[in-house]
Amino acid sequence: MLKKLIPREQVNSIYELELDTLWKQGYRGIITDLDNTLVGAKAPFATPELIEWLKVVGQIGFQVVIVSNNQRTRVTKFAEPLSLPFIYRAKKPTHASFRKALNMMRLEAGQTIVIGDQMLTDVLGGNRLGLYTVLVRPISPTDEGFFTKVNRTLEKAALKMMKR
Ligand SMILES: [Mg+2]
């Protein structure tokens, strides 16, 4: 279980991802978390920097699906202006929404990257399905809700145990 919390790659932000390398390695799809991964948990819309990044991602050829545990209104309002497919109330780390996202892109697990800021939802869920998992530093940790804060505490405990 603990091993499944370890991401394949850890970066400060999505902008550090080596997209060309990942493409050459055969990856074709990106399943990305929303809150604190693409923008801060309380930022309603994409930043110009993110819009530019998504453009590059699309130009390389990657498909992108936003998979968020947040509510419909939050995710819809954010994703629709970007014309990106999305899944809300995803119940990560459970399998269903990751599978649904793979089906939407018509891709296999081995061709797909998961990006997120939480080990217990994004990384755990992605690792269990054999996706390439990337953990980013949360953009605005102070804006997180109660359950996310609980998850952070569990993450820290898990990391401590693994270091032993
Ligand atoms: Mg998040």
Coordinates of C-alpha atoms and ligand atoms in Angstrom, one line a residue:
M1 CA 0.0 0.0 0.0
L2 CA 2.7 2.5 1.0
K3 CA 4.7 1.9 -2.2
K4 CA 1.6 2.8 -4.2
L5 CA 1.8 6.3 -2.7
I6 CA 5.1 7.0 -4.3
P7 CA 4.9 8.9 -7.6
R8 CA 7.0 8.0 -10.6
E9 CA 8.1 11.6 -10.8
Q10 CA 7.9 14.7 -8.5
V11 CA 8.0 18.2 -9.8
N12 CA 7.4 21.7 -8.4
S13 CA 4.8 22.5 -11.0
I14 CA 3.2 21.2 -14.2
Y15 CA 5.5 23.6 -16.1
E16 CA 8.5 21.5 -15.2
L17 CA 7.2 18.4 -17.0
E18 CA 9.4 17.3 -19.9
L19 CA 6.5 16.9 -22.3
D20 CA 8.6 16.0 -25.4
T21 CA 10.4 13.3 -23.5
L22 CA 7.2 11.8 -22.3
W23 CA 5.8 11.9 -25.8
K24 CA 8.9 10.1 -27.1
Q25 CA 8.4 7.5 -24.4
G26 CA 5.0 6.7 -25.8
Y27 CA 2.7 8.7 -23.5
R28 CA -0.3 10.1 -25.3
G29 CA -2.7 11.2 -22.6
I30 CA -2.8 13.3 -19.5
I31 CA -5.3 12.8 -16.7
T32 CA -4.9 15.9 -14.5
D33 CA -6.3 17.0 -11.2
L34 CA -7.7 20.5 -10.9
D35 CA -7.4 22.1 -7.4
N36 CA -3.9 23.0 -6.5
T37 CA -2.5 21.2 -9.5
L38 CA -3.6 23.4 -12.4
V39 CA -4.6 26.4 -10.4
G40 CA -5.0 27.3 -6.7
A41 CA -8.0 25.6 -4.9
K42 CA -9.9 28.9 -4.9
A43 CA -8.9 30.2 -8.3
P44 CA -12.0 29.9 -10.5
F45 CA -10.3 30.2 -13.9
A46 CA -7.2 29.2 -15.8
T47 CA -4.3 31.6 -15.7
P48 CA -2.7 32.8 -19.0
E49 CA 0.3 30.7 -18.2
L50 CA -1.8 27.6 -17.9
I51 CA -3.7 28.4 -21.1
E52 CA -0.4 28.7 -22.9
W53 CA 0.8 25.4 -21.4
L54 CA -2.4 23.6 -22.5
K55 CA -1.8 24.9 -26.0
V56 CA 1.7 23.4 -26.1
V57 CA 0.4 20.1 -24.6
G58 CA -2.2 20.0 -27.4
Q59 CA 0.3 20.9 -30.1
I60 CA 2.6 18.0 -29.1
G61 CA -0.5 15.8 -29.5
F62 CA -1.5 14.9 -25.9
Q63 CA -5.1 14.4 -25.0
V64 CA -6.1 15.9 -21.7
V65 CA -8.9 15.1 -19.3
I66 CA -9.5 16.9 -16.0
V67 CA -10.5 14.5 -13.3
S68 CA -11.5 16.2 -10.0
N69 CA -13.1 15.2 -6.8
N70 CA -14.6 18.6 -6.5
Q71 CA -18.3 19.5 -7.3
R72 CA -19.9 19.9 -10.7
T73 CA -20.2 23.7 -10.6
R74 CA -16.5 24.3 -9.7
V75 CA -15.2 21.8 -12.3
T76 CA -17.6 22.8 -15.1
K77 CA -17.0 26.5 -14.7
F78 CA -13.2 25.9 -14.9
A79 CA -13.0 23.3 -17.7
E80 CA -15.7 24.5 -20.2
P81 CA -13.9 27.7 -21.2
L82 CA -10.9 25.6 -22.0
S83 CA -12.9 23.2 -24.1
L84 CA -11.4 20.3 -22.1
P85 CA -13.3 17.1 -21.2
F86 CA -13.7 16.7 -17.5
I87 CA -15.0 14.4 -14.8
Y88 CA -16.3 15.9 -11.5
R89 CA -16.9 14.2 -8.1
A90 CA -14.4 11.6 -9.3
K91 CA -14.0 9.8 -6.0
K92 CA -10.3 9.4 -6.5
P93 CA -8.4 7.2 -5.6
T94 CA -11.1 4.7 -6.7
H95 CA -10.8 3.2 -10.2
A96 CA -14.0 4.2 -11.9
S97 CA -13.1 7.8 -13.0
F98 CA -9.6 6.9 -14.1
R99 CA -11.0 4.2 -16.3
K100 CA -13.7 6.5 -17.6
A101 CA -11.0 9.1 -18.5
L102 CA -9.0 6.4 -20.3
N103 CA -12.1 5.4 -22.3
M104 CA -12.8 9.0 -23.1
M105 CA -9.3 9.3 -24.7
R106 CA -9.3 5.7 -26.0
L107 CA -5.9 5.1 -24.4
E108 CA -4.4 2.4 -22.3
A109 CA -3.0 2.8 -18.8
G110 CA 0.5 2.4 -20.1
Q111 CA 0.1 5.4 -22.4
T112 CA -1.3 7.8 -19.8
I113 CA 0.1 10.2 -17.3
V114 CA -1.7 11.2 -14.1
I115 CA -0.8 14.6 -12.6
G116 CA -1.9 15.7 -9.1
D117 CA -0.9 17.3 -5.8
Q118 CA -2.1 14.5 -3.5
M119 CA -0.6 11.2 -2.8
L120 CA -3.7 9.6 -1.3
T121 CA -6.0 10.5 -4.3
D122 CA -4.1 11.2 -7.5
V123 CA -0.9 9.2 -7.0
L124 CA -2.5 6.2 -5.2
G125 CA -5.3 6.0 -7.8
G126 CA -3.0 6.3 -10.7
N127 CA -0.4 3.8 -9.4
R128 CA -3.0 1.2 -8.8
L129 CA -4.0 1.3 -12.5
G130 CA -0.4 1.3 -13.7
L131 CA -0.4 4.9 -15.0
Y132 CA 2.7 7.2 -15.0
T133 CA 2.1 9.3 -11.9
V134 CA 3.4 12.8 -11.3
L135 CA 3.2 14.6 -8.0
V136 CA 3.3 18.4 -8.1
R137 CA 3.7 20.8 -5.2
P138 CA 0.3 22.2 -4.2
I139 CA -0.2 25.7 -5.6
S140 CA -2.0 27.2 -2.6
P141 CA -2.0 24.8 0.3
T142 CA -3.6 27.4 2.6
D143 CA -6.8 27.3 0.6
E144 CA -7.4 23.6 1.1
G145 CA -10.5 22.1 2.7
F146 CA -10.7 20.0 5.9
F147 CA -10.4 16.6 4.2
T148 CA -7.4 17.6 2.1
K149 CA -5.7 18.8 5.3
V150 CA -6.4 15.4 6.8
N151 CA -4.9 13.8 3.7
R152 CA -1.8 15.9 4.0
T153 CA -1.3 14.7 7.6
L154 CA -1.6 11.1 6.5
E155 CA 0.8 11.8 3.6
K156 CA 3.4 13.0 6.1
A157 CA 2.9 10.0 8.3
A158 CA 3.3 7.7 5.3
L159 CA 6.5 9.4 4.2
K160 CA 8.0 9.0 7.7
M161 CA 7.2 5.3 7.8
M162 CA 8.7 4.8 4.4
K163 CA 11.9 6.5 5.4
R164 CA 12.5 4.0 8.2
Ligands
MG1 MG -5.7 18.6 -5.9

